[in-house]
Amino acid sequence: MHHHTDPGMQACIDACLSCYQTCLGMSAGHCLELGGDHARPEHIQLMFACSETCRATAHVMLIGSPHHKHLCAECADICTDCAGECERLGDMDACVQACRACAESCRNMAA
Amino acid sequence: MHHHTDPGMQACIDACLSCYQTCLGMSAGHCLELGGDHARPEHIQLMFACSETCRATAHVMLIGSPHHKHLCAECADICTDCAGECERLGDMDACVQACRACAESCRNMAA
Amino acid sequence: MHHHTDPGMQACIDACLSCYQTCLGMSAGHCLELGGDHARPEHIQLMFACSETCRATAHVMLIGSPHHKHLCAECADICTDCAGECERLGDMDACVQACRACAESCRNMAA
Amino acid sequence: MHHHTDPGMQACIDACLSCYQTCLGMSAGHCLELGGDHARPEHIQLMFACSETCRATAHVMLIGSPHHKHLCAECADICTDCAGECERLGDMDACVQACRACAESCRNMAA
């Protein structure tokens, strides 16, 4: 998208921003509208925390700071947790997929 | 990307997040590395302010709040200013294009 | 807090960051825990959109961009809406106060 | 500031938001205006990455997610690096102090 980012990092930025969008959009829409377990504070808080972590991780990669590696490792962890919780809850397929893809990409970037 | 966003709004979110990435990545990389007029405080500040405004505008659209219209109007204004300044400065083509595309998309969304 | 910000602008930054914290903390905690009307999607979405707008408005002031005036005007509007909705709903006093204070400070800054 | 946050966590949120403000405000103002080594890409990128990490760490604490501990650990690391670099560079006292205070608070919270 902008010329100085290498393709591997841009793919990770894309995965982070995709997961950010899915977690934020689904929690503030789908989950609150469904209610029940989908609207429990713990679930919404995890979705938001995952969304914000993905957003900040992409941001630090875009800045070009070598500190992105630590954030990528933490981002992989919270995305893995969010994918697991969403799979258990059900009716959250788009979020499970976005979190899994982001976790894998971030884990590679952190290595 | 996630099921509850209409296609027109998703296109505007995409344009905002693309402009956010380009303004942040180029200012923190390309512009600071070039130095000279590209690294003047006023230019970097405009690029950052444009980047943050695009990011927040996309965020409010993702939340699903009807307040996005006001932010889209302001986002169109700052993107237009940033595109004009970058065109005048030169060697900022990716930013000019991303800002122009975002301004047009936001202006339609604000209407 | 940092030396180059004038006292009036720093007071507005403080009001924005205070309102950001209150709207985010109460929506993700208090409101979701109370349930009922406090957890309706429209209410949570307004609280989040208000929180993000306050956060971005403070950010653009901190950057030092003259574009902050437009964001301050929009921030005053959404804070006023959020204060009114929270007052109507009840049991949201901290949010009503933070939104009112931020709206007044932003309106002065936008003038 | 809002009723459900314990005092220790609120103190850490305050330290993070103070460091966020100082790093962002000084990098986009003071450092770019001084020029020379203060405006080198590596320095500005570190200041921005530190600022964004502090901001996201505060955000996840405000949400109320137990995942804040991992972000606090990473925030302590980048603040320590930023404090060291700013001390070496000179004329960055406010940033050194804000980064040191944030690093200490985040290290306690991560424990």
mmCIF file with all atom_site columns, N, CA and C in Angstrom, chain A residues 12 24 43 52 54 70-71 80 83 94 104:
data_model
loop_
_atom_site.group_PDB
_atom_site.id
_atom_site.type_symbol
_atom_site.label_atom_id
_atom_site.label_alt_id
_atom_site.label_comp_id
_atom_site.label_asym_id
_atom_site.label_entity_id
_atom_site.label_seq_id
_atom_site.pdbx_PDB_ins_code
_atom_site.Cartn_x
_atom_site.Cartn_y
_atom_site.Cartn_z
_atom_site.occupancy
_atom_site.B_iso_or_equiv
_atom_site.pdbx_formal_charge
_atom_site.auth_seq_id
_atom_site.auth_comp_id
_atom_site.auth_asym_id
_atom_site.auth_atom_id
_atom_site.pdbx_PDB_model_num
ATOM 1  N N  . CYS A 1 12  ? 0.903   -9.051  7.306  1.00 0.00 ? 12  CYS A N  1
ATOM 2  C CA . CYS A 1 12  ? 0.558   -9.094  8.722  1.00 0.00 ? 12  CYS A CA 1
ATOM 3  C C  . CYS A 1 12  ? -0.273  -7.868  9.125  1.00 0.00 ? 12  CYS A C  1
ATOM 4  N N  . LEU A 1 24  ? -14.365 -5.680  16.135 1.00 0.00 ? 24  LEU A N  1
ATOM 5  C CA . LEU A 1 24  ? -15.093 -4.473  16.536 1.00 0.00 ? 24  LEU A CA 1
ATOM 6  C C  . LEU A 1 24  ? -16.506 -4.487  15.963 1.00 0.00 ? 24  LEU A C  1
ATOM 7  N N  . HIS A 1 43  ? -17.381 -11.565 27.291 1.00 0.00 ? 43  HIS A N  1
ATOM 8  C CA . HIS A 1 43  ? -17.207 -11.809 25.855 1.00 0.00 ? 43  HIS A CA 1
ATOM 9  C C  . HIS A 1 43  ? -16.946 -10.499 25.109 1.00 0.00 ? 43  HIS A C  1
ATOM 10 N N  . GLU A 1 52  ? -8.579  -3.917  19.842 1.00 0.00 ? 52  GLU A N  1
ATOM 11 C CA . GLU A 1 52  ? -7.627  -2.829  20.113 1.00 0.00 ? 52  GLU A CA 1
ATOM 12 C C  . GLU A 1 52  ? -6.182  -3.306  19.982 1.00 0.00 ? 52  GLU A C  1
ATOM 13 N N  . CYS A 1 54  ? -5.061  -5.723  18.000 1.00 0.00 ? 54  CYS A N  1
ATOM 14 C CA . CYS A 1 54  ? -4.791  -5.844  16.561 1.00 0.00 ? 54  CYS A CA 1
ATOM 15 C C  . CYS A 1 54  ? -4.533  -4.472  15.941 1.00 0.00 ? 54  CYS A C  1
ATOM 16 N N  . HIS A 1 70  ? 7.309   -7.572  19.735 1.00 0.00 ? 70  HIS A N  1
ATOM 17 C CA . HIS A 1 70  ? 6.699   -7.880  21.039 1.00 0.00 ? 70  HIS A CA 1
ATOM 18 C C  . HIS A 1 70  ? 5.184   -7.762  20.960 1.00 0.00 ? 70  HIS A C  1
ATOM 19 N N  . LEU A 1 71  ? 4.706   -6.740  20.281 1.00 0.00 ? 71  LEU A N  1
ATOM 20 C CA . LEU A 1 71  ? 3.256   -6.599  20.146 1.00 0.00 ? 71  LEU A CA 1
ATOM 21 C C  . LEU A 1 71  ? 2.676   -7.726  19.299 1.00 0.00 ? 71  LEU A C  1
ATOM 22 N N  . THR A 1 80  ? -5.664  -15.883 19.563 1.00 0.00 ? 80  THR A N  1
ATOM 23 C CA . THR A 1 80  ? -5.895  -17.320 19.793 1.00 0.00 ? 80  THR A CA 1
ATOM 24 C C  . THR A 1 80  ? -6.963  -17.515 20.867 1.00 0.00 ? 80  THR A C  1
ATOM 25 N N  . ALA A 1 83  ? -10.379 -16.509 19.316 1.00 0.00 ? 83  ALA A N  1
ATOM 26 C CA . ALA A 1 83  ? -10.866 -17.545 18.386 1.00 0.00 ? 83  ALA A CA 1
ATOM 27 C C  . ALA A 1 83  ? -11.461 -18.716 19.154 1.00 0.00 ? 83  ALA A C  1
ATOM 28 N N  . ALA A 1 94  ? -17.060 -15.752 11.295 1.00 0.00 ? 94  ALA A N  1
ATOM 29 C CA . ALA A 1 94  ? -16.188 -14.749 10.680 1.00 0.00 ? 94  ALA A CA 1
ATOM 30 C C  . ALA A 1 94  ? -15.100 -14.314 11.662 1.00 0.00 ? 94  ALA A C  1
ATOM 31 N N  . GLU A 1 104 ? -1.871  -16.507 13.290 1.00 0.00 ? 104 GLU A N  1
ATOM 32 C CA . GLU A 1 104 ? -0.799  -17.191 12.552 1.00 0.00 ? 104 GLU A CA 1
ATOM 33 C C  . GLU A 1 104 ? 0.188   -16.182 11.952 1.00 0.00 ? 104 GLU A C  1
#
